[in-house]
Amino acid sequence: MSPEPLPPVAPDVLAEAVEQLSARLRKKLDAAIEGCAERAARAADGSLDVRFGEDALVTLHPGPSGAVTEAGQAVCTCLLAPRCLHRAAVLGAAPLADAEGEAETGAEAGAEGEGAADTDAVPESPEPTTGSPDPTRADAVTPGPAPEPSEATPPTPAQVRAATALWEAAAEALAAGVTAGGAVVQAELLRAAHTARLAGLPRAEAAALRVVRGLRAARERGRGQRLGDLAGAFRDLLSGAAPLASGTAGPGLAPARRTYGQGGSLRVYGLCREPVLSATGYGGVATHLVGPDGSRYTISDVRPGGLSRARGAGSASVALGGAVLDHAGLARGGLRIVGATVSPDGRLGAGRGVNATPLRGLDWSEEPAAALFAGPVGEAVAAALDAGAREGDAPEAALLGCDVQVVGAAGEYLVARVAGGGPLLRLRPAHPHPELPHAANLRRIAENPGLVLRVLGHPDLDRAATLRPLAVGPVPGEPYTLRLPEEWLGRADLGYDRLQGSHFPRAAADSGPLAPVDAVPDPLADAPLWRVRRLLETGVAGGRRAVAEAGRGADATALLAPLRRAGLGGAAQLAEALTAEADRRPRDAFGRLTDSSADGYARAWLASAVHLAGAERSLVAASWS
């Protein structure tokens, strides 16, 4: 009989359970957690039991949401309960529940007039939009106050204290690294994250939860876990907490949860659908829309369910103002929305009083969709990178459209050249899951060198000249392009539609010699910045001691000399300062540490990480020109 999966546990419940343990029991916690999930069994009343020998039985009673959100929902029969090792171990073995409100979708949250906190499960819009209707239209309704980014306001004393605690916990976790970042270190981060939520810092809380999940996955050697992702999570957490802790937060560092403002009367037209899968078990679809003025919008339907939910949601009904369209129809159709509710990032909500009427869809060659494919790709990517640098978030959800000519397959990606003598691009699957058709569709396209396509997707801003297509379509006036069914309205959603042989032209392309498939330049791979990245990831994996070892003797020369030869003096100076700080352990005459704080080390690590991110951002922008 296979074990039952443990229910998610609220971060504050786990943090409180670990805090109640004695110092002796804390040392045994990591070993006790191992194997807990394999012993879980479902009881007759629906609760979950985990037995520890004959005298201890831990029982979990999840709440209506399916998660353990209160301390009383986890009980143990041993004499030390609730301050026992058994209860803390079971809670530590369970997955972390999302932050309060984190799992809400834009449509669901809009029904109450308030949105959810930012999540990993739902793609973000490329930039804040006000949702204002076109004032020149006869049917335009004067909107209410449009949500706009607020000016910088100093954080409250409670927020400063919460951010300080979060910085200290993150610094200790970074200094410990994955090898020593067990349940106790994670619990300190969770306790600080809970304090940040109570202080009104949902973005800081979400960043801390990403770090904890990354530490867990790395310690469990989870599939798909990359040290680079965990290093990025640490960088986001530290860079967000530092200005808040100093009391000098800038715009967007201490935002409230997503709120929905009145957008008046809107006309929106579908662009494409995108399957959504998250590491926390959520799945669904996000349909991308465009307004008459070029503003971008999304309607998301993301709920627990994983892959099956993501596959089925593509044809699910759109829960917006009684509209009779499903997401497949909306991606190729349009809506006229009266009383629209719009979040600052362009998500459309289904608040009370919202009414929606279907409209005829537009081809990509018609305005306003055509404007997405008209501008230079280099300028669009540079704008997305700049927006991400200002907001402190990775703008991976920015939409980019362009016309390309297929060159051929090269390993796991497709090589294509931007029309008009543009750069060579790598086209990678937007989602690599084998049950989604992204990869299969790209393989089919790669079999047709010379094919001319119109592509809409997300630029991968962590890689040189890489695009993750969401949809493709024919290029008007080109003889060797796609032949899609009329009902597809000139585009195929690569995450839901499957391209067939009949969708491709029969005649071979007569486009002259194409570039070799391995000729795509990669300035990121050619630059010695990978040495800095490896140093930072070494610190994430092995902690402060591993960075100190990397800065000694021949290892220091191998790290710094190539950077200086390449003219990257700033990167070399910051890396040298990081290794020196990691090795700085002042002691008194009796060999005792006189300064055990990880604050200086965390600041040196963060400085090098931020500099590396900026340098790589410049190289990525250059690869698109």
mmCIF file of N, CA and C in Angstrom, residues 493-612:
data_model
loop_
_atom_site.group_PDB
_atom_site.id
_atom_site.type_symbol
_atom_site.label_atom_id
_atom_site.label_comp_id
_atom_site.label_asym_id
_atom_site.label_seq_id
_atom_site.Cartn_x
_atom_site.Cartn_y
_atom_site.Cartn_z
ATOM 1 N N ASP A 493 -1.591 27.820 -30.812
ATOM 2 C CA ASP A 493 -1.071 27.872 -29.446
ATOM 3 C C ASP A 493 -0.225 26.631 -29.215
ATOM 4 N N LEU A 494 1.094 26.815 -29.065
ATOM 5 C CA LEU A 494 2.002 25.676 -29.018
ATOM 6 C C LEU A 494 1.826 24.823 -27.773
ATOM 7 N N GLY A 495 1.196 25.346 -26.744
ATOM 8 C CA GLY A 495 0.964 24.562 -25.532
ATOM 9 C C GLY A 495 -0.301 23.752 -25.576
ATOM 10 N N TYR A 496 -1.155 23.964 -26.584
ATOM 11 C CA TYR A 496 -2.422 23.244 -26.673
ATOM 12 C C TYR A 496 -2.673 22.650 -28.068
ATOM 13 N N ASP A 497 -2.407 23.395 -29.122
ATOM 14 C CA ASP A 497 -2.618 22.893 -30.475
ATOM 15 C C ASP A 497 -1.416 22.060 -30.909
ATOM 16 N N ARG A 498 -1.657 21.078 -31.749
ATOM 17 C CA ARG A 498 -0.576 20.239 -32.282
ATOM 18 C C ARG A 498 -0.475 20.437 -33.787
ATOM 19 N N LEU A 499 0.686 20.868 -34.233
ATOM 20 C CA LEU A 499 0.923 21.077 -35.659
ATOM 21 C C LEU A 499 1.033 19.733 -36.365
ATOM 22 N N GLN A 500 0.383 19.633 -37.528
ATOM 23 C CA GLN A 500 0.399 18.422 -38.341
ATOM 24 C C GLN A 500 1.106 18.712 -39.664
ATOM 25 N N GLY A 501 1.370 17.629 -40.408
ATOM 26 C CA GLY A 501 2.045 17.794 -41.688
ATOM 27 C C GLY A 501 1.272 18.665 -42.651
ATOM 28 N N SER A 502 -0.060 18.619 -42.567
ATOM 29 C CA SER A 502 -0.877 19.420 -43.481
ATOM 30 C C SER A 502 -0.791 20.907 -43.203
ATOM 31 N N HIS A 503 -0.236 21.291 -42.058
ATOM 32 C CA HIS A 503 -0.119 22.707 -41.713
ATOM 33 C C HIS A 503 1.130 23.352 -42.306
ATOM 34 N N PHE A 504 1.962 22.566 -42.972
ATOM 35 C CA PHE A 504 3.203 23.075 -43.543
ATOM 36 C C PHE A 504 3.118 23.061 -45.070
ATOM 37 N N PRO A 505 3.785 24.002 -45.723
ATOM 38 C CA PRO A 505 3.756 24.032 -47.197
ATOM 39 C C PRO A 505 4.500 22.838 -47.778
ATOM 40 N N ARG A 506 4.058 22.406 -48.963
ATOM 41 C CA ARG A 506 4.685 21.244 -49.594
ATOM 42 C C ARG A 506 5.952 21.624 -50.345
ATOM 43 N N ALA A 507 5.957 22.776 -50.973
ATOM 44 C CA ALA A 507 7.126 23.172 -51.767
ATOM 45 C C ALA A 507 8.283 23.538 -50.853
ATOM 46 N N ALA A 508 9.486 23.209 -51.298
ATOM 47 C CA ALA A 508 10.677 23.550 -50.525
ATOM 48 C C ALA A 508 10.956 25.037 -50.608
ATOM 49 N N ALA A 509 11.600 25.566 -49.584
ATOM 50 C CA ALA A 509 11.905 26.999 -49.556
ATOM 51 C C ALA A 509 13.031 27.305 -50.525
ATOM 52 N N ASP A 510 12.930 28.449 -51.191
ATOM 53 C CA ASP A 510 13.991 28.931 -52.068
ATOM 54 C C ASP A 510 14.507 30.238 -51.492
ATOM 55 N N SER A 511 15.233 30.121 -50.369
ATOM 56 C CA SER A 511 15.634 31.313 -49.622
ATOM 57 C C SER A 511 17.139 31.506 -49.602
ATOM 58 N N GLY A 512 17.872 30.740 -50.414
ATOM 59 C CA GLY A 512 19.314 30.898 -50.414
ATOM 60 C C GLY A 512 19.937 30.175 -49.241
ATOM 61 N N PRO A 513 21.243 30.276 -49.070
ATOM 62 C CA PRO A 513 21.937 29.570 -47.991
ATOM 63 C C PRO A 513 21.525 30.108 -46.620
ATOM 64 N N LEU A 514 21.320 29.188 -45.697
ATOM 65 C CA LEU A 514 20.974 29.546 -44.336
ATOM 66 C C LEU A 514 22.210 29.467 -43.448
ATOM 67 N N ALA A 515 22.159 30.140 -42.312
ATOM 68 C CA ALA A 515 23.276 30.110 -41.369
ATOM 69 C C ALA A 515 23.408 28.718 -40.768
ATOM 70 N N PRO A 516 24.613 28.295 -40.423
ATOM 71 C CA PRO A 516 24.763 27.006 -39.736
ATOM 72 C C PRO A 516 24.059 27.032 -38.392
ATOM 73 N N VAL A 517 23.479 25.890 -38.032
ATOM 74 C CA VAL A 517 22.658 25.858 -36.820
ATOM 75 C C VAL A 517 23.477 26.082 -35.553
ATOM 76 N N ASP A 518 24.796 25.866 -35.626
ATOM 77 C CA ASP A 518 25.618 26.062 -34.432
ATOM 78 C C ASP A 518 26.317 27.417 -34.413
ATOM 79 N N ALA A 519 25.815 28.351 -35.246
ATOM 80 C CA ALA A 519 26.486 29.642 -35.359
ATOM 81 C C ALA A 519 25.878 30.712 -34.466
ATOM 82 N N VAL A 520 24.997 30.332 -33.545
ATOM 83 C CA VAL A 520 24.369 31.326 -32.682
ATOM 84 C C VAL A 520 25.388 31.808 -31.657
ATOM 85 N N PRO A 521 25.723 33.101 -31.659
ATOM 86 C CA PRO A 521 26.705 33.598 -30.682
ATOM 87 C C PRO A 521 26.150 33.558 -29.269
ATOM 88 N N ASP A 522 27.010 33.306 -28.307
ATOM 89 C CA ASP A 522 26.598 33.238 -26.910
ATOM 90 C C ASP A 522 27.599 34.024 -26.066
ATOM 91 N N PRO A 523 27.398 35.334 -25.933
ATOM 92 C CA PRO A 523 28.344 36.138 -25.162
ATOM 93 C C PRO A 523 28.392 35.744 -23.688
ATOM 94 N N LEU A 524 27.310 35.202 -23.158
ATOM 95 C CA LEU A 524 27.340 34.771 -21.762
ATOM 96 C C LEU A 524 28.303 33.607 -21.565
ATOM 97 N N ALA A 525 28.278 32.657 -22.504
ATOM 98 C CA ALA A 525 29.177 31.508 -22.384
ATOM 99 C C ALA A 525 30.621 31.893 -22.659
ATOM 100 N N ASP A 526 30.834 32.876 -23.522
ATOM 101 C CA ASP A 526 32.193 33.273 -23.877
ATOM 102 C C ASP A 526 32.857 34.122 -22.800
ATOM 103 N N ALA A 527 32.088 34.856 -22.018
ATOM 104 C CA ALA A 527 32.656 35.728 -20.986
ATOM 105 C C ALA A 527 33.055 34.902 -19.763
ATOM 106 N N PRO A 528 34.119 35.273 -19.064
ATOM 107 C CA PRO A 528 34.537 34.524 -17.860
ATOM 108 C C PRO A 528 33.674 34.802 -16.637
ATOM 109 N N LEU A 529 32.523 35.442 -16.823
ATOM 110 C CA LEU A 529 31.639 35.692 -15.685
ATOM 111 C C LEU A 529 31.130 34.408 -15.053
ATOM 112 N N TRP A 530 31.209 33.304 -15.796
ATOM 113 C CA TRP A 530 30.765 32.047 -15.216
ATOM 114 C C TRP A 530 31.577 31.693 -13.964
ATOM 115 N N ARG A 531 32.793 32.211 -13.884
ATOM 116 C CA ARG A 531 33.605 31.940 -12.687
ATOM 117 C C ARG A 531 32.998 32.605 -11.453
ATOM 118 N N VAL A 532 32.463 33.816 -11.625
ATOM 119 C CA VAL A 532 31.794 34.483 -10.508
ATOM 120 C C VAL A 532 30.509 33.739 -10.154
ATOM 121 N N ARG A 533 29.779 33.327 -11.179
ATOM 122 C CA ARG A 533 28.544 32.599 -10.931
ATOM 123 C C ARG A 533 28.830 31.303 -10.162
ATOM 124 N N ARG A 534 29.893 30.620 -10.558
ATOM 125 C CA ARG A 534 30.242 29.380 -9.860
ATOM 126 C C ARG A 534 30.636 29.664 -8.420
ATOM 127 N N LEU A 535 31.347 30.776 -8.167
ATOM 128 C CA LEU A 535 31.716 31.134 -6.797
ATOM 129 C C LEU A 535 30.473 31.384 -5.948
ATOM 130 N N LEU A 536 29.508 32.134 -6.506
ATOM 131 C CA LEU A 536 28.281 32.421 -5.761
ATOM 132 C C LEU A 536 27.495 31.148 -5.489
ATOM 133 N N GLU A 537 27.408 30.268 -6.483
ATOM 134 C CA GLU A 537 26.682 29.022 -6.293
ATOM 135 C C GLU A 537 27.418 28.089 -5.341
ATOM 136 N N THR A 538 28.752 28.166 -5.335
ATOM 137 C CA THR A 538 29.527 27.401 -4.353
ATOM 138 C C THR A 538 29.166 27.841 -2.938
ATOM 139 N N GLY A 539 29.005 29.150 -2.753
ATOM 140 C CA GLY A 539 28.591 29.657 -1.452
ATOM 141 C C GLY A 539 27.201 29.190 -1.071
ATOM 142 N N VAL A 540 26.286 29.145 -2.045
ATOM 143 C CA VAL A 540 24.928 28.668 -1.758
ATOM 144 C C VAL A 540 24.961 27.193 -1.365
ATOM 145 N N ALA A 541 25.785 26.411 -2.031
ATOM 146 C CA ALA A 541 25.825 24.974 -1.761
ATOM 147 C C ALA A 541 26.587 24.655 -0.479
ATOM 148 N N GLY A 542 27.785 25.215 -0.338
ATOM 149 C CA GLY A 542 28.643 24.840 0.789
ATOM 150 C C GLY A 542 28.753 25.866 1.879
ATOM 151 N N GLY A 543 28.155 27.035 1.683
ATOM 152 C CA GLY A 543 28.188 28.047 2.719
ATOM 153 C C GLY A 543 29.460 28.870 2.724
ATOM 154 N N ARG A 544 29.637 29.587 3.790
ATOM 155 C CA ARG A 544 30.744 30.534 3.911
ATOM 156 C C ARG A 544 32.108 29.847 3.821
ATOM 157 N N ARG A 545 32.227 28.676 4.397
ATOM 158 C CA ARG A 545 33.526 27.987 4.412
ATOM 159 C C ARG A 545 33.954 27.618 2.991
ATOM 160 N N ALA A 546 32.998 27.212 2.155
ATOM 161 C CA ALA A 546 33.337 26.823 0.789
ATOM 162 C C ALA A 546 33.843 28.022 -0.005
ATOM 163 N N VAL A 547 33.262 29.212 0.209
ATOM 164 C CA VAL A 547 33.731 30.417 -0.475
ATOM 165 C C VAL A 547 35.134 30.787 0.008
ATOM 166 N N ALA A 548 35.372 30.638 1.290
ATOM 167 C CA ALA A 548 36.709 30.937 1.820
ATOM 168 C C ALA A 548 37.763 30.022 1.208
ATOM 169 N N GLU A 549 37.454 28.752 1.045
ATOM 170 C CA GLU A 549 38.402 27.819 0.430
ATOM 171 C C GLU A 549 38.665 28.182 -1.023
ATOM 172 N N ALA A 550 37.628 28.659 -1.736
ATOM 173 C CA ALA A 550 37.788 29.022 -3.152
ATOM 174 C C ALA A 550 38.658 30.255 -3.335
ATOM 175 N N GLY A 551 38.898 31.023 -2.282
ATOM 176 C CA GLY A 551 39.708 32.235 -2.396
ATOM 177 C C GLY A 551 41.127 32.085 -1.912
ATOM 178 N N ARG A 552 41.581 30.859 -1.768
ATOM 179 C CA ARG A 552 42.923 30.646 -1.249
ATOM 180 C C ARG A 552 43.838 30.066 -2.330
ATOM 181 N N GLY A 553 45.093 30.506 -2.333
ATOM 182 C CA GLY A 553 46.126 29.921 -3.166
ATOM 183 C C GLY A 553 45.838 29.969 -4.646
ATOM 184 N N ALA A 554 46.055 28.837 -5.308
ATOM 185 C CA ALA A 554 45.891 28.754 -6.758
ATOM 186 C C ALA A 554 44.452 28.960 -7.183
ATOM 187 N N ASP A 555 43.505 28.592 -6.319
ATOM 188 C CA ASP A 555 42.093 28.780 -6.677
ATOM 189 C C ASP A 555 41.769 30.262 -6.847
ATOM 190 N N ALA A 556 42.343 31.114 -6.012
ATOM 191 C CA ALA A 556 42.104 32.550 -6.125
ATOM 192 C C ALA A 556 42.668 33.089 -7.430
ATOM 193 N N THR A 557 43.849 32.633 -7.819
ATOM 194 C CA THR A 557 44.450 33.075 -9.087
ATOM 195 C C THR A 557 43.603 32.635 -10.269
ATOM 196 N N ALA A 558 43.133 31.388 -10.238
ATOM 197 C CA ALA A 558 42.300 30.886 -11.329
ATOM 198 C C ALA A 558 40.979 31.633 -11.422
ATOM 199 N N LEU A 559 40.506 32.168 -10.310
ATOM 200 C CA LEU A 559 39.251 32.915 -10.304
ATOM 201 C C LEU A 559 39.431 34.344 -10.801
ATOM 202 N N LEU A 560 40.446 35.044 -10.311
ATOM 203 C CA LEU A 560 40.546 36.483 -10.530
ATOM 204 C C LEU A 560 41.300 36.851 -11.805
ATOM 205 N N ALA A 561 42.338 36.109 -12.163
ATOM 206 C CA ALA A 561 43.156 36.488 -13.313
ATOM 207 C C ALA A 561 42.361 36.530 -14.616
ATOM 208 N N PRO A 562 41.537 35.525 -14.954
ATOM 209 C CA PRO A 562 40.772 35.614 -16.204
ATOM 210 C C PRO A 562 39.804 36.788 -16.232
ATOM 211 N N LEU A 563 39.237 37.135 -15.085
ATOM 212 C CA LEU A 563 38.324 38.279 -15.042
ATOM 213 C C LEU A 563 39.065 39.574 -15.359
ATOM 214 N N ARG A 564 40.229 39.743 -14.783
ATOM 215 C CA ARG A 564 40.987 40.976 -15.023
ATOM 216 C C ARG A 564 41.486 41.032 -16.465
ATOM 217 N N ARG A 565 41.910 39.900 -17.027
ATOM 218 C CA ARG A 565 42.358 39.889 -18.422
ATOM 219 C C ARG A 565 41.225 40.259 -19.379
ATOM 220 N N ALA A 566 40.011 39.908 -19.021
ATOM 221 C CA ALA A 566 38.857 40.222 -19.872
ATOM 222 C C ALA A 566 38.331 41.630 -19.641
ATOM 223 N N GLY A 567 38.981 42.406 -18.782
ATOM 224 C CA GLY A 567 38.532 43.766 -18.516
ATOM 225 C C GLY A 567 37.397 43.850 -17.527
ATOM 226 N N LEU A 568 37.117 42.773 -16.794
ATOM 227 C CA LEU A 568 36.031 42.756 -15.817
ATOM 228 C C LEU A 568 36.606 43.000 -14.423
ATOM 229 N N GLY A 569 37.231 44.171 -14.267
ATOM 230 C CA GLY A 569 37.880 44.505 -13.005
ATOM 231 C C GLY A 569 36.916 44.629 -11.852
ATOM 232 N N GLY A 570 35.720 45.165 -12.117
ATOM 233 C CA GLY A 570 34.732 45.289 -11.044
ATOM 234 C C GLY A 570 34.298 43.940 -10.511
ATOM 235 N N ALA A 571 34.059 43.006 -11.409
ATOM 236 C CA ALA A 571 33.673 41.665 -10.970
ATOM 237 C C ALA A 571 34.795 41.008 -10.174
ATOM 238 N N ALA A 572 36.041 41.192 -10.616
ATOM 239 C CA ALA A 572 37.172 40.615 -9.904
ATOM 240 C C ALA A 572 37.319 41.219 -8.511
ATOM 241 N N GLN A 573 37.141 42.538 -8.410
ATOM 242 C CA GLN A 573 37.295 43.207 -7.115
ATOM 243 C C GLN A 573 36.229 42.735 -6.127
ATOM 244 N N LEU A 574 34.982 42.599 -6.599
ATOM 245 C CA LEU A 574 33.907 42.160 -5.709
ATOM 246 C C LEU A 574 34.082 40.700 -5.310
ATOM 247 N N ALA A 575 34.548 39.864 -6.259
ATOM 248 C CA ALA A 575 34.783 38.465 -5.924
ATOM 249 C C ALA A 575 35.904 38.332 -4.901
ATOM 250 N N GLU A 576 36.947 39.136 -5.043
ATOM 251 C CA GLU A 576 38.040 39.101 -4.088
ATOM 252 C C GLU A 576 37.576 39.553 -2.710
ATOM 253 N N ALA A 577 36.742 40.591 -2.685
ATOM 254 C CA ALA A 577 36.221 41.063 -1.401
ATOM 255 C C ALA A 577 35.326 40.005 -0.754
ATOM 256 N N LEU A 578 34.580 39.254 -1.574
ATOM 257 C CA LEU A 578 33.715 38.208 -1.033
ATOM 258 C C LEU A 578 34.530 37.093 -0.391
ATOM 259 N N THR A 579 35.546 36.630 -1.090
ATOM 260 C CA THR A 579 36.352 35.549 -0.519
ATOM 261 C C THR A 579 37.102 36.006 0.733
ATOM 262 N N ALA A 580 37.544 37.267 0.747
ATOM 263 C CA ALA A 580 38.232 37.785 1.929
ATOM 264 C C ALA A 580 37.280 37.866 3.116
ATOM 265 N N GLU A 581 36.055 38.325 2.879
ATOM 266 C CA GLU A 581 35.081 38.428 3.963
ATOM 267 C C GLU A 581 34.683 37.040 4.462
ATOM 268 N N ALA A 582 34.572 36.081 3.539
ATOM 269 C CA ALA A 582 34.221 34.723 3.944
ATOM 270 C C ALA A 582 35.292 34.119 4.842
ATOM 271 N N ASP A 583 36.537 34.518 4.617
ATOM 272 C CA ASP A 583 37.656 33.956 5.381
ATOM 273 C C ASP A 583 37.964 34.764 6.639
ATOM 274 N N ARG A 584 37.239 35.857 6.841
ATOM 275 C CA ARG A 584 37.508 36.714 8.007
ATOM 276 C C ARG A 584 36.752 36.158 9.215
ATOM 277 N N ARG A 585 37.468 35.530 10.103
ATOM 278 C CA ARG A 585 36.875 34.957 11.318
ATOM 279 C C ARG A 585 37.726 35.383 12.519
ATOM 280 N N PRO A 586 37.614 36.638 12.957
ATOM 281 C CA PRO A 586 38.477 37.132 14.046
ATOM 282 C C PRO A 586 38.239 36.371 15.350
ATOM 283 N N ARG A 587 39.312 36.048 16.031
ATOM 284 C CA ARG A 587 39.230 35.300 17.285
ATOM 285 C C ARG A 587 40.055 36.011 18.371
ATOM 286 N N ASP A 588 39.701 35.741 19.596
ATOM 287 C CA ASP A 588 40.446 36.332 20.714
ATOM 288 C C ASP A 588 41.615 35.420 21.095
ATOM 289 N N ALA A 589 42.274 35.749 22.161
ATOM 290 C CA ALA A 589 43.467 34.999 22.572
ATOM 291 C C ALA A 589 43.144 33.559 22.935
ATOM 292 N N PHE A 590 41.888 33.271 23.235
ATOM 293 C CA PHE A 590 41.500 31.910 23.598
ATOM 294 C C PHE A 590 40.890 31.139 22.424
ATOM 295 N N GLY A 591 40.963 31.727 21.219
ATOM 296 C CA GLY A 591 40.440 31.045 20.032
ATOM 297 C C GLY A 591 38.953 31.180 19.838
ATOM 298 N N ARG A 592 38.294 32.050 20.597
ATOM 299 C CA ARG A 592 36.855 32.224 20.460
ATOM 300 C C ARG A 592 36.556 33.307 19.435
ATOM 301 N N LEU A 593 35.499 33.094 18.636
ATOM 302 C CA LEU A 593 35.105 34.080 17.639
ATOM 303 C C LEU A 593 34.659 35.362 18.315
ATOM 304 N N THR A 594 35.185 36.485 17.851
ATOM 305 C CA THR A 594 34.772 37.779 18.391
ATOM 306 C C THR A 594 33.681 38.425 17.554
ATOM 307 N N ASP A 595 33.470 37.922 16.343
ATOM 308 C CA ASP A 595 32.401 38.460 15.483
ATOM 309 C C ASP A 595 31.832 37.294 14.676
ATOM 310 N N SER A 596 30.756 36.722 15.184
ATOM 311 C CA SER A 596 30.144 35.565 14.534
ATOM 312 C C SER A 596 29.011 35.946 13.586
ATOM 313 N N SER A 597 28.773 37.231 13.419
ATOM 314 C CA SER A 597 27.676 37.683 12.574
ATOM 315 C C SER A 597 27.969 37.367 11.105
ATOM 316 N N ALA A 598 26.914 36.997 10.376
ATOM 317 C CA ALA A 598 27.027 36.742 8.935
ATOM 318 C C ALA A 598 26.646 37.963 8.113
ATOM 319 N N ASP A 599 26.474 39.110 8.777
ATOM 320 C CA ASP A 599 26.002 40.302 8.070
ATOM 321 C C ASP A 599 26.992 40.758 6.995
ATOM 322 N N GLY A 600 28.262 40.887 7.362
ATOM 323 C CA GLY A 600 29.254 41.347 6.382
ATOM 324 C C GLY A 600 29.399 40.389 5.215
ATOM 325 N N TYR A 601 29.360 39.089 5.493
ATOM 326 C CA TYR A 601 29.470 38.102 4.419
ATOM 327 C C TYR A 601 28.266 38.197 3.479
ATOM 328 N N ALA A 602 27.066 38.348 4.026
ATOM 329 C CA ALA A 602 25.873 38.446 3.190
ATOM 330 C C ALA A 602 25.916 39.688 2.308
ATOM 331 N N ARG A 603 26.423 40.794 2.854
ATOM 332 C CA ARG A 603 26.508 42.014 2.052
ATOM 333 C C ARG A 603 27.532 41.853 0.919
ATOM 334 N N ALA A 604 28.659 41.212 1.197
ATOM 335 C CA ALA A 604 29.652 40.988 0.151
ATOM 336 C C ALA A 604 29.112 40.043 -0.922
ATOM 337 N N TRP A 605 28.407 38.999 -0.498
ATOM 338 C CA TRP A 605 27.812 38.060 -1.464
ATOM 339 C C TRP A 605 26.763 38.767 -2.317
ATOM 340 N N LEU A 606 25.932 39.582 -1.684
ATOM 341 C CA LEU A 606 24.878 40.288 -2.413
ATOM 342 C C LEU A 606 25.478 41.277 -3.407
ATOM 343 N N ALA A 607 26.533 41.994 -3.017
ATOM 344 C CA ALA A 607 27.158 42.955 -3.930
ATOM 345 C C ALA A 607 27.678 42.256 -5.179
ATOM 346 N N SER A 608 28.319 41.114 -5.003
ATOM 347 C CA SER A 608 28.834 40.372 -6.154
ATOM 348 C C SER A 608 27.690 39.819 -6.995
ATOM 349 N N ALA A 609 26.617 39.350 -6.351
ATOM 350 C CA ALA A 609 25.480 38.790 -7.088
ATOM 351 C C ALA A 609 24.756 39.860 -7.900
ATOM 352 N N VAL A 610 24.575 41.037 -7.315
ATOM 353 C CA VAL A 610 23.899 42.118 -8.043
ATOM 354 C C VAL A 610 24.745 42.595 -9.219
ATOM 355 N N HIS A 611 26.052 42.705 -9.002
ATOM 356 C CA HIS A 611 26.945 43.104 -10.099
ATOM 357 C C HIS A 611 26.909 42.068 -11.217
ATOM 358 N N LEU A 612 26.929 40.791 -10.870
ATOM 359 C CA LEU A 612 26.865 39.737 -11.879
ATOM 360 C C LEU A 612 25.561 39.805 -12.663
#
